[in-house]
Amino acid sequence: MSNRNEFVEHLSEVFRLLVPIRSRRMFGGYGIYHNELMIGLVADNILYLKTDAVSAPEFTEAGCSPFEYTKNGVTMKMSYSSAPIEIFDDPETARKWGIRAYEAALRSSSRTAKRPK
């Protein structure tokens, strides 16, 4: 069985103006990384981009849906939203949404680093 996923491989082309982009297999899907921060995930060949309180309203306004999964009968929402379909047609649009996701990942990363142990 191959670990290759054409949709995930295509994301390098979609985000060609936002390099470096890499992917890593995880939890039955893929994590999408820019500068070593996870900016997205792919589940069931749907791209979800990282969001936070700052960027989530922009995703909602664009008609994007939050990433949710159900475990043991409980639905969990994660801080990722589906990517706007326009990113697949326009590299500049993909770059802008990728930067939003990267900035959310940076904000999340800085909050995590500041947590007391």
Coordinates of C-alpha atoms in Angstrom, one line a residue:
M1 CA 0.0 0.0 0.0
S2 CA 1.4 3.4 -1.0
N3 CA 1.6 6.4 1.3
R4 CA 1.4 8.6 -1.7
N5 CA -1.6 11.0 -1.9
E6 CA -2.0 13.0 -5.2
F7 CA -4.1 15.7 -3.5
V8 CA -1.5 16.3 -0.8
E9 CA 1.3 16.4 -3.4
H10 CA -0.7 18.9 -5.4
L11 CA -0.7 21.3 -2.4
S12 CA 3.0 22.1 -3.2
E13 CA 1.8 23.5 -6.5
V14 CA -1.2 25.3 -4.9
F15 CA 1.1 27.0 -2.4
R16 CA 4.0 27.6 -4.8
L17 CA 4.2 31.2 -3.7
L18 CA 4.5 30.2 0.0
V19 CA 7.6 28.0 0.2
P20 CA 8.7 25.9 1.9
I21 CA 5.7 23.6 2.2
R22 CA 5.9 20.0 3.3
S23 CA 3.5 17.3 4.4
R24 CA 3.7 14.6 7.0
R25 CA 1.4 11.7 7.5
M26 CA -0.5 11.7 10.7
F27 CA -3.7 10.3 12.3
G28 CA -5.0 8.8 9.0
G29 CA -4.5 12.2 7.3
Y30 CA -1.6 14.6 6.6
G31 CA -0.2 17.7 8.4
I32 CA 0.8 20.6 6.1
Y33 CA 3.8 22.6 7.4
H34 CA 5.4 25.9 6.5
N35 CA 8.6 26.9 8.2
E36 CA 8.2 23.9 10.6
L37 CA 4.8 25.1 11.9
M38 CA 1.7 23.1 11.1
I39 CA -0.5 25.4 9.0
G40 CA -3.0 22.9 7.8
L41 CA -4.2 19.3 7.7
V42 CA -5.8 17.1 5.1
A43 CA -8.5 14.7 6.1
D44 CA -10.6 12.8 3.5
N45 CA -8.8 14.9 0.8
I46 CA -10.2 18.1 2.2
L47 CA -7.7 20.8 3.1
Y48 CA -8.2 22.6 6.5
L49 CA -6.1 25.6 7.4
K50 CA -5.1 26.7 10.9
T51 CA -7.3 29.3 12.5
D52 CA -7.5 31.1 15.8
A53 CA -9.7 33.8 17.4
V54 CA -8.1 36.4 15.2
S55 CA -8.5 34.6 11.8
A56 CA -11.6 32.5 12.3
P57 CA -14.1 35.2 11.4
E58 CA -12.4 35.6 8.0
F59 CA -12.8 31.9 7.4
T60 CA -16.4 32.0 8.5
E61 CA -17.1 35.0 6.2
A62 CA -15.5 33.1 3.3
G63 CA -18.0 30.3 3.9
C64 CA -15.4 27.9 5.3
S65 CA -16.4 25.1 7.7
P66 CA -14.5 24.2 10.9
F67 CA -12.8 20.9 11.2
E68 CA -14.8 18.6 13.5
Y69 CA -14.5 14.9 14.4
T70 CA -16.4 12.6 16.7
K71 CA -14.8 10.4 19.2
N72 CA -16.7 8.3 21.7
G73 CA -19.9 10.1 20.7
V74 CA -18.4 13.5 21.5
T75 CA -17.9 16.0 18.6
M76 CA -14.7 17.9 18.9
K77 CA -13.9 21.2 17.0
M78 CA -10.3 21.9 16.2
S79 CA -8.7 25.2 15.3
Y80 CA -8.8 24.5 11.6
S81 CA -11.3 25.5 8.9
S82 CA -11.8 24.2 5.4
A83 CA -9.8 26.3 2.8
P84 CA -11.7 28.6 0.5
I85 CA -12.1 26.9 -2.9
E86 CA -10.5 29.9 -4.6
I87 CA -7.0 29.0 -3.4
F88 CA -7.0 26.1 -5.9
D89 CA -7.4 28.5 -8.8
D90 CA -5.1 31.4 -7.9
P91 CA -1.6 31.2 -6.4
E92 CA -1.8 34.7 -4.9
T93 CA -5.1 33.8 -3.1
A94 CA -3.5 30.6 -1.8
R95 CA -0.5 32.6 -0.6
K96 CA -2.8 35.0 1.3
W97 CA -4.8 32.3 3.0
G98 CA -1.6 30.3 3.7
I99 CA -0.1 33.4 5.4
R100 CA -3.3 33.7 7.6
A101 CA -2.9 30.1 8.6
Y102 CA 0.8 30.6 9.3
E103 CA 0.2 33.7 11.4
A104 CA -2.4 31.7 13.4
A105 CA 0.1 28.9 13.9
L106 CA 2.7 31.5 15.1
R107 CA 0.3 33.0 17.6
S108 CA -0.6 29.5 18.8
S109 CA 3.0 28.6 19.1
S110 CA 3.9 31.7 21.1
R111 CA 1.1 31.0 23.5
T112 CA 2.2 27.4 24.0
A113 CA 5.8 28.6 24.6
K114 CA 4.7 31.0 27.3
R115 CA 2.7 28.5 29.3
P116 CA 4.3 27.8 32.7
K117 CA 5.5 24.3 33.5

